PDB file of C-alpha atoms in Angstrom:
ATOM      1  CA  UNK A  34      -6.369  -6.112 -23.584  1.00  0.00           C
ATOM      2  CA  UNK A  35      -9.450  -6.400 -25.672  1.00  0.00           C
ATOM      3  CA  UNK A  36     -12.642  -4.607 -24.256  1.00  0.00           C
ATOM      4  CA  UNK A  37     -14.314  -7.862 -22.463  1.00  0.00           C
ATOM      5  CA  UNK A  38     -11.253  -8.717 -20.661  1.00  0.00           C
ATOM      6  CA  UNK A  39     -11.143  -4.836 -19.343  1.00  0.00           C
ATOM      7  CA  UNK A  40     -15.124  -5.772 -18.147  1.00  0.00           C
ATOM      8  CA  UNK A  41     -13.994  -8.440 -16.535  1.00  0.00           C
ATOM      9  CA  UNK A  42     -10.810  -7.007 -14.869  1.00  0.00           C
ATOM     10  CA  UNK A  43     -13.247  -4.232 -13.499  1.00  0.00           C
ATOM     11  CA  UNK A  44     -16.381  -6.419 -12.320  1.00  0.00           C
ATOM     12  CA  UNK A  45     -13.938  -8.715 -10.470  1.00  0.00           C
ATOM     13  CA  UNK A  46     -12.243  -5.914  -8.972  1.00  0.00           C
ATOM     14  CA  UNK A  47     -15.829  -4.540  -7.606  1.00  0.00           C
ATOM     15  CA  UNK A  48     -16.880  -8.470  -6.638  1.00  0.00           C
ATOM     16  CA  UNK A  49     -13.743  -8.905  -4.593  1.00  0.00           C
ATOM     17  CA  UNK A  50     -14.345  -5.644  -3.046  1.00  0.00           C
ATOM     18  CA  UNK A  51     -17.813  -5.890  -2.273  1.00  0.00           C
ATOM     19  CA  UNK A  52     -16.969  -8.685  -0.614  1.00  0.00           C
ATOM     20  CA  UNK A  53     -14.551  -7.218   1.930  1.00  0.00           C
ATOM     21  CA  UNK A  54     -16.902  -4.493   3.246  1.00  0.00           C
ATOM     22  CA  UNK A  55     -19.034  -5.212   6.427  1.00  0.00           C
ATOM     23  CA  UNK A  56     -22.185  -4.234   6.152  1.00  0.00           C
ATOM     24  CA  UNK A  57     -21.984  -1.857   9.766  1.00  0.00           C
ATOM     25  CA  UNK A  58     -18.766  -0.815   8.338  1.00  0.00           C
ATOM     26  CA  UNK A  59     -20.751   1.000   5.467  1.00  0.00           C
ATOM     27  CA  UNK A  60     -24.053   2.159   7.948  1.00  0.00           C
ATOM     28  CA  UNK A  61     -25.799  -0.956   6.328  1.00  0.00           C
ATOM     29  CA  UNK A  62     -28.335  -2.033   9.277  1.00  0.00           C
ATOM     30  CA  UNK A  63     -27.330  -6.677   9.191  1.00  0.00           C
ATOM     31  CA  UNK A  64     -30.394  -8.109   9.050  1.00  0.00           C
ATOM     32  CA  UNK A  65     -28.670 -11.114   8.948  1.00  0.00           C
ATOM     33  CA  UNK A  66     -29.554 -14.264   6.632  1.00  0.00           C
ATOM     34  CA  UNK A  67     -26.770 -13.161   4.217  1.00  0.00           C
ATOM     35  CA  UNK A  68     -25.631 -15.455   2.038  1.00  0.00           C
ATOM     36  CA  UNK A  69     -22.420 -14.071   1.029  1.00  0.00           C
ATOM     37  CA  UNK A  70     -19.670 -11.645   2.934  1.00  0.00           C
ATOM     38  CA  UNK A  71     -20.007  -8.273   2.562  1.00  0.00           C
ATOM     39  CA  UNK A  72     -22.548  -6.011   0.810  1.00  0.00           C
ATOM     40  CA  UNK A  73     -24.979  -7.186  -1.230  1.00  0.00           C
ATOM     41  CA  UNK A  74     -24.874  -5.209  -5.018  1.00  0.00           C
ATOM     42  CA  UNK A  75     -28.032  -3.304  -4.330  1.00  0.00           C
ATOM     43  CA  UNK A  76     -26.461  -2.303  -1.202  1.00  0.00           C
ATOM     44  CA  UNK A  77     -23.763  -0.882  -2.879  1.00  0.00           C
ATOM     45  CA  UNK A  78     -26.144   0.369  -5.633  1.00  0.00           C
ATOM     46  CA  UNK A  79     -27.552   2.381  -3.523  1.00  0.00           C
ATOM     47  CA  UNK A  80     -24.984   3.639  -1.361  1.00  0.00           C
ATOM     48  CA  UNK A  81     -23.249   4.843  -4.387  1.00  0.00           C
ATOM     49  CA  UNK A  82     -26.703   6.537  -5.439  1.00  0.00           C
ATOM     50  CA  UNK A  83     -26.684   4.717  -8.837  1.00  0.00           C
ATOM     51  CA  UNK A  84     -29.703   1.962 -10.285  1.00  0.00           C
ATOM     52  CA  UNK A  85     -29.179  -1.669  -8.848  1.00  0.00           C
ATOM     53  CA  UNK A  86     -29.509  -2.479 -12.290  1.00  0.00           C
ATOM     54  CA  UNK A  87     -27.007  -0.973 -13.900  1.00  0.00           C
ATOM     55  CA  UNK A  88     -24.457  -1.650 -10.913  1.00  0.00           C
ATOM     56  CA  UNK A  89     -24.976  -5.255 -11.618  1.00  0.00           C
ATOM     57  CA  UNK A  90     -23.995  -4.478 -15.391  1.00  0.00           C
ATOM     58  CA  UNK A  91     -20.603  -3.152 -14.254  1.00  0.00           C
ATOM     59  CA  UNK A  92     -20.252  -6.286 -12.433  1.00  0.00           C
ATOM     60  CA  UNK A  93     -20.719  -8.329 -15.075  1.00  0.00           C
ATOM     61  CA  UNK A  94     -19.050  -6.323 -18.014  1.00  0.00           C
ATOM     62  CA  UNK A  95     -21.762  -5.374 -19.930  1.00  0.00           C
ATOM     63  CA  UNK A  96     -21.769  -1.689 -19.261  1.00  0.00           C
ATOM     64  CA  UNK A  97     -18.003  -0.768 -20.351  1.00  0.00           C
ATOM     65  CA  UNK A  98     -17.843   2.871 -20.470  1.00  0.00           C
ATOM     66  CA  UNK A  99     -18.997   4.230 -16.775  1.00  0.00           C
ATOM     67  CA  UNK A 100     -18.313   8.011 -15.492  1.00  0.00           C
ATOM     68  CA  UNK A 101     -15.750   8.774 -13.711  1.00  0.00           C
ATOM     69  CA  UNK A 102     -18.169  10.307 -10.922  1.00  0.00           C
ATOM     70  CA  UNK A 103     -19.881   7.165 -11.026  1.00  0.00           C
ATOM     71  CA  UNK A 104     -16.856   5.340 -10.383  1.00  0.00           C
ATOM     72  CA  UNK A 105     -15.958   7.668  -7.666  1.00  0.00           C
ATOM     73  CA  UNK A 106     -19.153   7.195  -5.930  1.00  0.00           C
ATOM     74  CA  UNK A 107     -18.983   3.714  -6.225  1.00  0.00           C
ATOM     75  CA  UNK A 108     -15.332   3.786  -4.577  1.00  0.00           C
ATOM     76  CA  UNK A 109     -16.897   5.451  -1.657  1.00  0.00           C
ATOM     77  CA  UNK A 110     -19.676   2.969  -1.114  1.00  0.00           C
ATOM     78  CA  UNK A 111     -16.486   0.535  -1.333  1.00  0.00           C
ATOM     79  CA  UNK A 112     -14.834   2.514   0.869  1.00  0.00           C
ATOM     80  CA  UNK A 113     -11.630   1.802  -0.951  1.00  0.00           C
ATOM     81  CA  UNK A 114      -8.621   4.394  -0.020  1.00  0.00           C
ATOM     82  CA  UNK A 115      -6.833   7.063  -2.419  1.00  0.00           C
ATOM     83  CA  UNK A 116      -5.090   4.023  -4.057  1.00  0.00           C
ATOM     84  CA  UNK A 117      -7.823   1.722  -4.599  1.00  0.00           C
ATOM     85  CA  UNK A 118      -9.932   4.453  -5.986  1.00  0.00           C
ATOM     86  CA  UNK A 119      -6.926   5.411  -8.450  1.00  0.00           C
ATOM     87  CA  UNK A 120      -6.995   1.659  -9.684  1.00  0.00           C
ATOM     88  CA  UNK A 121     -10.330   1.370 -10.283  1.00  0.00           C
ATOM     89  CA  UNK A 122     -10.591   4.348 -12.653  1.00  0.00           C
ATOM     90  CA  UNK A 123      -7.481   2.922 -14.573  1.00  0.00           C
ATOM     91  CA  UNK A 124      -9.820  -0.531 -14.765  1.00  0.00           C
ATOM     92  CA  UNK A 125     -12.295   1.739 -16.033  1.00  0.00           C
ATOM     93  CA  UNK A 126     -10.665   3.232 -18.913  1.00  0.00           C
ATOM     94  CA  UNK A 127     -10.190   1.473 -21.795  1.00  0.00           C
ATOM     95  CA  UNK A 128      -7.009   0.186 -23.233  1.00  0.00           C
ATOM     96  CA  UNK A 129      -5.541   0.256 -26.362  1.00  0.00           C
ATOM     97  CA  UNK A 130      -6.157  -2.693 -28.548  1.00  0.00           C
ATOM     98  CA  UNK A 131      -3.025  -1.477 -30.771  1.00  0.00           C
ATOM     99  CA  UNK A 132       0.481  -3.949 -31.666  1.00  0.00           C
ATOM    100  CA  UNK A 133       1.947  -4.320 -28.290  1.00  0.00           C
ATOM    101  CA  UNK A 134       5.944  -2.824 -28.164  1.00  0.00           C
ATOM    102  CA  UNK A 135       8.572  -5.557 -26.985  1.00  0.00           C
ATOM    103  CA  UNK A 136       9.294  -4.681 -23.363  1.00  0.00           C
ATOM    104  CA  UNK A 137      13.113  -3.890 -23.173  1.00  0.00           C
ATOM    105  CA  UNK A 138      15.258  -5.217 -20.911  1.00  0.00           C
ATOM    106  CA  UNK A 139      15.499  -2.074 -18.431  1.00  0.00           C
ATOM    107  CA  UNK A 140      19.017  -0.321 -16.971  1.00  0.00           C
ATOM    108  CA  UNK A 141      20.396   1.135 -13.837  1.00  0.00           C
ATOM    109  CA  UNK A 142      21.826   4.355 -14.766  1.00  0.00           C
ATOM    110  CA  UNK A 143      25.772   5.019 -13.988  1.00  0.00           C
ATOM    111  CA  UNK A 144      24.855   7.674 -11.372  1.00  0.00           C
ATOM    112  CA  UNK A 145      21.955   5.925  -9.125  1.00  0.00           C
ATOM    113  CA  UNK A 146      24.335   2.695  -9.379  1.00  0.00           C
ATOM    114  CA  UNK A 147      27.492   5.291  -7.678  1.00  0.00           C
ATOM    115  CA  UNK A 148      25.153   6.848  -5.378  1.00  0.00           C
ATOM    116  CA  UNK A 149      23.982   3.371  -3.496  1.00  0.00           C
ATOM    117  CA  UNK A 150      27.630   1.725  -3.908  1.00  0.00           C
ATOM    118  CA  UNK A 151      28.801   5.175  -1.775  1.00  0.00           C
ATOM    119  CA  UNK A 152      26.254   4.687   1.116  1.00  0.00           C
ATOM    120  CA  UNK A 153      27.918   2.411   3.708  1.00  0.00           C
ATOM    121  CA  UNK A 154      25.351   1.984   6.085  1.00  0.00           C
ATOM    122  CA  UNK A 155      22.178   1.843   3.962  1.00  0.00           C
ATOM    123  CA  UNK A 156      21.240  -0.929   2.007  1.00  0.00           C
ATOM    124  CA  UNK A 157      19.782   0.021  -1.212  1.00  0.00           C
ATOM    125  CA  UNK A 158      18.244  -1.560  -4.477  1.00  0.00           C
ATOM    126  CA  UNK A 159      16.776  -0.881  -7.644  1.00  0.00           C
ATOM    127  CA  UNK A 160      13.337  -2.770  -8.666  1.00  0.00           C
ATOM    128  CA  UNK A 161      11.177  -2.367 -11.793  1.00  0.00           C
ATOM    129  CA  UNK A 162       7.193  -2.537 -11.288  1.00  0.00           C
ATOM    130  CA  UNK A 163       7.727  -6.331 -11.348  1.00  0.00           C
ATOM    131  CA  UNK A 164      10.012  -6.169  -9.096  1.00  0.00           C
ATOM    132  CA  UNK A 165      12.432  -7.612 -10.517  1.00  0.00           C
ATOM    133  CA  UNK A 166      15.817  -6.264  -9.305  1.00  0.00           C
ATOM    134  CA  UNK A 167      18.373  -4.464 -11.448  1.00  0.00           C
ATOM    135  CA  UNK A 168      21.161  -2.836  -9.202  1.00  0.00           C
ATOM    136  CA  UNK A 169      21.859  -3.278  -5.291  1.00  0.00           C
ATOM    137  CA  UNK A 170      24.673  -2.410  -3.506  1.00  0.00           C
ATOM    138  CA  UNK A 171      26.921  -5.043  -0.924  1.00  0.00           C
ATOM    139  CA  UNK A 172      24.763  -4.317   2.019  1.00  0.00           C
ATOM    140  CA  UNK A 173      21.719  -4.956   0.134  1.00  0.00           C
ATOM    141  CA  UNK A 174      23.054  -8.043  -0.920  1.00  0.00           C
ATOM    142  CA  UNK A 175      24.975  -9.027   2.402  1.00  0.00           C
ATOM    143  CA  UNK A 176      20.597  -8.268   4.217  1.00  0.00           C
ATOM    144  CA  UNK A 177      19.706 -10.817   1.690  1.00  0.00           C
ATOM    145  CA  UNK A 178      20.559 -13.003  -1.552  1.00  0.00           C
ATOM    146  CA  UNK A 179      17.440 -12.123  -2.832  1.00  0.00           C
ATOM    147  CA  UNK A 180      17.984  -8.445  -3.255  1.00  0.00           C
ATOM    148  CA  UNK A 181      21.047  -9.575  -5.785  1.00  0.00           C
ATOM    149  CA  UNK A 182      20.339  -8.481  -9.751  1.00  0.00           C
ATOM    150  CA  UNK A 183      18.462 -11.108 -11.705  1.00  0.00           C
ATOM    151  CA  UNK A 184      16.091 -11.923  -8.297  1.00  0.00           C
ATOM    152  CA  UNK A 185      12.468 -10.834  -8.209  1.00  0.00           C
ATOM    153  CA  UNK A 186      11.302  -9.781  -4.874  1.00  0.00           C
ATOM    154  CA  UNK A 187       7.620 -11.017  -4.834  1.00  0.00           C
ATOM    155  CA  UNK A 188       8.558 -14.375  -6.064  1.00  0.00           C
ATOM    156  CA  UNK A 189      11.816 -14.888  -3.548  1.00  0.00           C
ATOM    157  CA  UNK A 190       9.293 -13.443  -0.433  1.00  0.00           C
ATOM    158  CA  UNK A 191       6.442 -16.198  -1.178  1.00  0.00           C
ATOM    159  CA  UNK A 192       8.816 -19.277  -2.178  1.00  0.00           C
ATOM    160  CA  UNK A 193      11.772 -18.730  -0.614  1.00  0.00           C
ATOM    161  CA  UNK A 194      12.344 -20.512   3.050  1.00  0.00           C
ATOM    162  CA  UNK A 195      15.015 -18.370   3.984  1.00  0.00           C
ATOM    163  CA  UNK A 196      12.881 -15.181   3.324  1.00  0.00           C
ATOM    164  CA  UNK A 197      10.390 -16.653   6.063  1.00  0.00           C
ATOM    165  CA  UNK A 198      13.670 -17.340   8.615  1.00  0.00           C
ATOM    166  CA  UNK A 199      14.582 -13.881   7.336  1.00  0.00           C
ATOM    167  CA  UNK A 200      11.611 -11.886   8.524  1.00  0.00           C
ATOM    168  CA  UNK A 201      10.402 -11.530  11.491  1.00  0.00           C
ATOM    169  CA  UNK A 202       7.521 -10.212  10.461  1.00  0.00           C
ATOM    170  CA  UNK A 203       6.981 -11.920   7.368  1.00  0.00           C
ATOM    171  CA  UNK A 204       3.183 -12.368   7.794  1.00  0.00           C
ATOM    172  CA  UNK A 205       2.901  -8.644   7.834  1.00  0.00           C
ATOM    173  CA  UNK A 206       5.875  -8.293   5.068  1.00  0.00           C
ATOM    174  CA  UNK A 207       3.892 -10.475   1.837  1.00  0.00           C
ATOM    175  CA  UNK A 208       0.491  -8.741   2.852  1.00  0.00           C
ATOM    176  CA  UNK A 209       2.313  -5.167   1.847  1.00  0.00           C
ATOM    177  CA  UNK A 210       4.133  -6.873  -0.816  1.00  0.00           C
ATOM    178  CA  UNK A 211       0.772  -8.056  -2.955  1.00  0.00           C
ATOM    179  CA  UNK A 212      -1.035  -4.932  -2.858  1.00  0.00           C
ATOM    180  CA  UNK A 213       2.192  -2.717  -3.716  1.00  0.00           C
ATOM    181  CA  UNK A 214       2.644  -5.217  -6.663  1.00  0.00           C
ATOM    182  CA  UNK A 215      -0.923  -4.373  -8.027  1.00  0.00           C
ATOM    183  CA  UNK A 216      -0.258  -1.202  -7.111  1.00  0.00           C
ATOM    184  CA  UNK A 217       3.128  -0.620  -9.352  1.00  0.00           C
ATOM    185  CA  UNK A 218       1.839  -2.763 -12.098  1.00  0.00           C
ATOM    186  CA  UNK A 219      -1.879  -1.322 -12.357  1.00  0.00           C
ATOM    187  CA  UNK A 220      -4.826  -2.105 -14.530  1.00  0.00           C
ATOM    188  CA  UNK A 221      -2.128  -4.783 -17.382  1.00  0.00           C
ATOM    189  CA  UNK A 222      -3.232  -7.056 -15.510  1.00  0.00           C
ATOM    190  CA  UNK A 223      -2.627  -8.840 -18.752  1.00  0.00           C
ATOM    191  CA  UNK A 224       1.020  -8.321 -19.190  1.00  0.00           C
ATOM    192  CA  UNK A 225       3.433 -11.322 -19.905  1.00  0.00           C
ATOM    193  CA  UNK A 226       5.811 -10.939 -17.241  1.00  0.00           C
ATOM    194  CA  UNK A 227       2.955 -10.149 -14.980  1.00  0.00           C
ATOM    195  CA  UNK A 228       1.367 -13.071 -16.025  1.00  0.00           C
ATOM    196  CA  UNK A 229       4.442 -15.392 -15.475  1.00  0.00           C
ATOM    197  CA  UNK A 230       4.967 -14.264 -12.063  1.00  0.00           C
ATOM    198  CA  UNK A 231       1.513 -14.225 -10.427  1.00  0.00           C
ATOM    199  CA  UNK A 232       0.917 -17.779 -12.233  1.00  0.00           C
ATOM    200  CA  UNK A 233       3.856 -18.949 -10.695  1.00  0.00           C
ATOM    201  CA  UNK A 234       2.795 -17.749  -7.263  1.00  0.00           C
ATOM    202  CA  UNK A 235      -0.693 -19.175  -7.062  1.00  0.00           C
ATOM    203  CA  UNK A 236       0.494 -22.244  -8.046  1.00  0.00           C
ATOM    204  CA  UNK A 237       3.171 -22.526  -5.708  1.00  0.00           C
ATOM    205  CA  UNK A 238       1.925 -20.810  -2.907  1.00  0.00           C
ATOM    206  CA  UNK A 239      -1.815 -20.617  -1.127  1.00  0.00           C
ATOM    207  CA  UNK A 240      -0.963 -17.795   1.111  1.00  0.00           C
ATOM    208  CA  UNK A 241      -0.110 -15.628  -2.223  1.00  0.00           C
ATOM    209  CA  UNK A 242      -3.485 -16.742  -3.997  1.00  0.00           C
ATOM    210  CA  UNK A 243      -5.486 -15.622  -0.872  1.00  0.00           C
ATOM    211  CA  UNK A 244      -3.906 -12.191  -0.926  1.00  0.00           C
ATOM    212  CA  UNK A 245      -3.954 -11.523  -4.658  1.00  0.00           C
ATOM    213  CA  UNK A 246      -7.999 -12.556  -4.799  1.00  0.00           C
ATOM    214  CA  UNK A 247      -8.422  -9.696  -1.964  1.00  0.00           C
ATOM    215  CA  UNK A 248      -7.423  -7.533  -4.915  1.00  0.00           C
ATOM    216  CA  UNK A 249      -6.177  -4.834  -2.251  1.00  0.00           C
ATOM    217  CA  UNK A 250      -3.994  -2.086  -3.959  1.00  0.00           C
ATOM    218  CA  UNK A 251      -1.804  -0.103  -1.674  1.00  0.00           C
ATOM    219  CA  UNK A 252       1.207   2.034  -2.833  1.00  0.00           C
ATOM    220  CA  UNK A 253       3.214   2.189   0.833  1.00  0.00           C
ATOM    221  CA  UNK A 254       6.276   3.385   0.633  1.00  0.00           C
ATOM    222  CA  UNK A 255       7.578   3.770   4.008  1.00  0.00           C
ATOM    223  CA  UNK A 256       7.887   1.953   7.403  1.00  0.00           C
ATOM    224  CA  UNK A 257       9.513  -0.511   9.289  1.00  0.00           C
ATOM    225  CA  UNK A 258      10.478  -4.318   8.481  1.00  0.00           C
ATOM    226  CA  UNK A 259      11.923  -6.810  11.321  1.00  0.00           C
ATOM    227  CA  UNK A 260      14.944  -9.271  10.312  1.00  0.00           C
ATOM    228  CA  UNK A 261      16.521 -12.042  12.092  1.00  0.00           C
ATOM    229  CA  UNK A 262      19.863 -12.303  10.150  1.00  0.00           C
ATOM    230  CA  UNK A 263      22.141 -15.308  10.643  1.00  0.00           C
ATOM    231  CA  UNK A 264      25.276 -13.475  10.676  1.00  0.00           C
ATOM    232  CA  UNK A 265      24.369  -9.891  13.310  1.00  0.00           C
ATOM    233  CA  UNK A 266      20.853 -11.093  14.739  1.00  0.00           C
ATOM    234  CA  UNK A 267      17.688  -8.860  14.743  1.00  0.00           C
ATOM    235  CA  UNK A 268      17.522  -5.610  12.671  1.00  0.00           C
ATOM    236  CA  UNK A 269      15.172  -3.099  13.014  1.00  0.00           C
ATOM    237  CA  UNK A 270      15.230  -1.158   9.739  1.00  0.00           C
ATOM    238  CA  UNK A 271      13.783   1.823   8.182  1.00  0.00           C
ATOM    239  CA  UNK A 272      12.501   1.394   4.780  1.00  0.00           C
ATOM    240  CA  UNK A 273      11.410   3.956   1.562  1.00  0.00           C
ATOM    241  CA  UNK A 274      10.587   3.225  -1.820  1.00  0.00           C
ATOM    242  CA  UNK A 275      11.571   6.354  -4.433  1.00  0.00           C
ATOM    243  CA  UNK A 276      10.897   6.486  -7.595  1.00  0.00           C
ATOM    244  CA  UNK A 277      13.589   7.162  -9.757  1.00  0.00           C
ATOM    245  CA  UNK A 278      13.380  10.375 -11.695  1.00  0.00           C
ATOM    246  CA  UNK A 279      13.473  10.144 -15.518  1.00  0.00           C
ATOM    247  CA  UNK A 280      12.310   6.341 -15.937  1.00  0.00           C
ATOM    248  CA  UNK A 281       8.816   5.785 -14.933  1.00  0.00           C
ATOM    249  CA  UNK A 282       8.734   1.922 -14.016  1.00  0.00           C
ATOM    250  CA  UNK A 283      12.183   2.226 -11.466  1.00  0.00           C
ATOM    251  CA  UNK A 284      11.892   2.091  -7.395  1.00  0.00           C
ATOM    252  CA  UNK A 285      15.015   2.546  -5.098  1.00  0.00           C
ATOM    253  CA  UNK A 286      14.405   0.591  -1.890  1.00  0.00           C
ATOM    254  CA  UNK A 287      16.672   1.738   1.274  1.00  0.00           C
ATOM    255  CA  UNK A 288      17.124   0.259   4.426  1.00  0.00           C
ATOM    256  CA  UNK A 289      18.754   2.015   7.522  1.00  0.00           C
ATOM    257  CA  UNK A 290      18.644   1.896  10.878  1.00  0.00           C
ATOM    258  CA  UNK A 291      18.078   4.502  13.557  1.00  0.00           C
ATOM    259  CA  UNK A 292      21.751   6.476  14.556  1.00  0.00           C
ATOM    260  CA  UNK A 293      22.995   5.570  17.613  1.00  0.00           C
ATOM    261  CA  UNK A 294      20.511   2.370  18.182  1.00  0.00           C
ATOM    262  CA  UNK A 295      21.456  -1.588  18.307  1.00  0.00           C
ATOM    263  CA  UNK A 296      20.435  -2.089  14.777  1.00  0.00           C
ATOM    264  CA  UNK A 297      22.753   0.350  13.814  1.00  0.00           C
ATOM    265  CA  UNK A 298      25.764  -1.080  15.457  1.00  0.00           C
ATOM    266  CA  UNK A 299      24.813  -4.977  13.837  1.00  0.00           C
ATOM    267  CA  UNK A 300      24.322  -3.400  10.079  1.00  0.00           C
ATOM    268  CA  UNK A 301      27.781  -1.585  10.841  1.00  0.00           C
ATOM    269  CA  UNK A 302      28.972  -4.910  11.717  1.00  0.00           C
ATOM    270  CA  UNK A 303      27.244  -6.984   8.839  1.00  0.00           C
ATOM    271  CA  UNK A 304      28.708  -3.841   6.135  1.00  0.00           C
ATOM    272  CA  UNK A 305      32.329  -4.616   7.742  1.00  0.00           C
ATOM    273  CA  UNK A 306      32.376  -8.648   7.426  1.00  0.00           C
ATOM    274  CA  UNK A 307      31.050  -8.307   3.634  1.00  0.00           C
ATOM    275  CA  UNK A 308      32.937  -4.995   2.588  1.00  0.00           C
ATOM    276  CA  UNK A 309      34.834  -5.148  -0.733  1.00  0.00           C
ATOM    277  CA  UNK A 310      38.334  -6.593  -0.096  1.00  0.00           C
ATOM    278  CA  UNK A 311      40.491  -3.825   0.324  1.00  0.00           C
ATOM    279  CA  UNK A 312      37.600  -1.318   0.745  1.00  0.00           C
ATOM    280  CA  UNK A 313      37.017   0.187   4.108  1.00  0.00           C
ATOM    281  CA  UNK A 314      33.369  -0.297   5.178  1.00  0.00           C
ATOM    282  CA  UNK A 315      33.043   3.409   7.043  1.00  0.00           C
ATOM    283  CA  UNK A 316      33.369   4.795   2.583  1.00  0.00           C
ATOM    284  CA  UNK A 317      31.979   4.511  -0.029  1.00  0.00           C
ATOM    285  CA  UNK A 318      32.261   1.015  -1.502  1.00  0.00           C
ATOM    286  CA  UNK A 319      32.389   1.169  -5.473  1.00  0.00           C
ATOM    287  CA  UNK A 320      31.426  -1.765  -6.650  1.00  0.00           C
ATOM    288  CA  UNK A 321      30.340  -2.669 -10.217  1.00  0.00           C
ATOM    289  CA  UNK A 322      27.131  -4.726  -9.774  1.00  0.00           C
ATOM    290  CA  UNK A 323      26.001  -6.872 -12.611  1.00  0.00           C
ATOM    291  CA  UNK A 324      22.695  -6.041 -14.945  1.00  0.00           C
ATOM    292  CA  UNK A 325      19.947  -8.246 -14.904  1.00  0.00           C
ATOM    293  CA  UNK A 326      20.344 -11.309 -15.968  1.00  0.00           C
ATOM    294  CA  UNK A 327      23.368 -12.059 -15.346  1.00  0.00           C
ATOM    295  CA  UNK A 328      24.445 -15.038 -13.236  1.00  0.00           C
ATOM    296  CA  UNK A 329      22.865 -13.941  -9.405  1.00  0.00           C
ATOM    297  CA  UNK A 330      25.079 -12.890  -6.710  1.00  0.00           C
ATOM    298  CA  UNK A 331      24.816 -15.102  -3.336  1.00  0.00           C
ATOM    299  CA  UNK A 332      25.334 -13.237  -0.389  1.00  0.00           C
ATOM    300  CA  UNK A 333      26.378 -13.258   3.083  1.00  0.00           C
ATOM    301  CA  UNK A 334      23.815 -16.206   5.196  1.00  0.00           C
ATOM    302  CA  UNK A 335      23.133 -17.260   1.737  1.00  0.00           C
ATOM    303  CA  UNK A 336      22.021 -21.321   2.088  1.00  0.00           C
ATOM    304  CA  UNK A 337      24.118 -23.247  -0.930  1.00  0.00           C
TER     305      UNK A 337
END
């Protein structure tokens, strides 16, 4: 990313923020007759104990090299969390301008791909920081179509009807999603695949643009999600994201339910009506799973 695109990338960053901040949030007295949400940039300024002046060059790119204890002063004005504040200091820091390496189409290795298939009662998939997905065992598949190799998850969350019917909660589900996107991804913000994907998504969906122009960065990786499956009813499930050792741009997701608790009984169900044929759905269910790319898997519920 050449040097005025990083400027950019970091003064809309600290616009969108600035925007999101009330004023009695941040000990700013409202003395109303503002014209715009938020703080005002010599708020901020001086909150963050810096010139208005040159605050106003870092929103508008002409000041491209600032401290990193400006920066962290600046977060804290914002108010932005651990993650936000790790984002903006990768905005900050300039790129290489070098020949950009041909991203490789990534692999599941042998051993996370056994481990999932063996786990009868926990859904689990691989993503990269696109989340696209690479690996996923039957349960994963038989929650959801869309967590079948060769799917991306942001995309199939936002455009996908059945992902709303899905979720329960999918209000609260695509305002995690955005953030932990921009929060996987970080400051290539120019990247092709990138790119493709949140071009795709603001065109085809208003809810997604609204999100992404928050520019909120949040790297959750635990909790709860809500489903309303066709074939067992509602699921509560557990969720984590791990990263998987050794590869740097790889999350496992898993999905279980509580022992002993309703949701347990319906995933036990929804593992025995799409085991394996001739594979018992109480073991461990080796099944070879095809790499991305490869023609998509519909699952259990799945519309035609």
């Amino acid at each position: 990313m050449p040097r005025n695109q990083d400027a950019d990338s970091l003064g809309g960053f600290l616009r969108a923020r600035r925007g999101l901040v009330r004023p009695e949030e941040a000990g700013v007295p409202d003395q109303g007759n503002r014209r715009v949400p938020g703080l005002r940039r010599e708020e901020v300024a001086f909150l963050a104990g810096v010139s208005s002046d040159y605050y106003v060059r870092l929103e508008q790119g002409r000041d491209r090299n600032p401290s990193e204890q400006v920066l962290e002063s600046i977060a804290r004005a914002l108010r932005l969390d651990e993650d936000a504040t790790r984002y903006l200091l990768r905005l900050a820091k300039p790129r290489s301008t070098g020949r950009k390496r041909l991203r490789r189409p990534e692999k599941v290795g042998d051993g996370i791909r056994s481990l999932i298939d063996s786990w009868p009662l926990t859904a689990a998939y691989v993503h990269d920081n696109y989340m696209d997905v690479l690996a996923a065992n039957p349960l994963a598949i038989a929650l959801s179509p869309f967590n079948a190799p060769g799917q991306n998850s942001v995309l199939a969350a936002f455009l996908e009807p059945e992902m709303r019917e899905l979720h329960a909660d999918w209000e609260d589900m695509t305002a995690r999603v955005v953030p932990y996107l921009r929060s996987v991804v970080g400051a290539a913000v120019d990247d092709s695949r990138l790119v493709e994907i949140v071009g795709e998504l603001s065109v085809r969906s208003e809810r997604f643009r609204t999100l992404w122009a928050r520019q909120d960065v949040k790297y959750k990786t635990t909790g709860t999600t809500l489903l309303n499956h066709p074939q067992v009813g509602p699921l509560e499930l557990h969720y984590e994201k791990l990263l998987v050792a050794g590869t740097g741009t790889q999350t496992m997701i898993t999905y279980h339910a509580r022992p002993g608790s309703a949701s347990e009984e319906r995933l036990r169900l929804l593992a025995g009506m799409n085991a394996p044929r001739g594979a018992s759905p109480h073991g461990s269910g080796n099944r070879a799973h095809p790499e991305a790319g490869e023609p998509r898997q519909r699952g259990a519920g799945a519309q035609p």
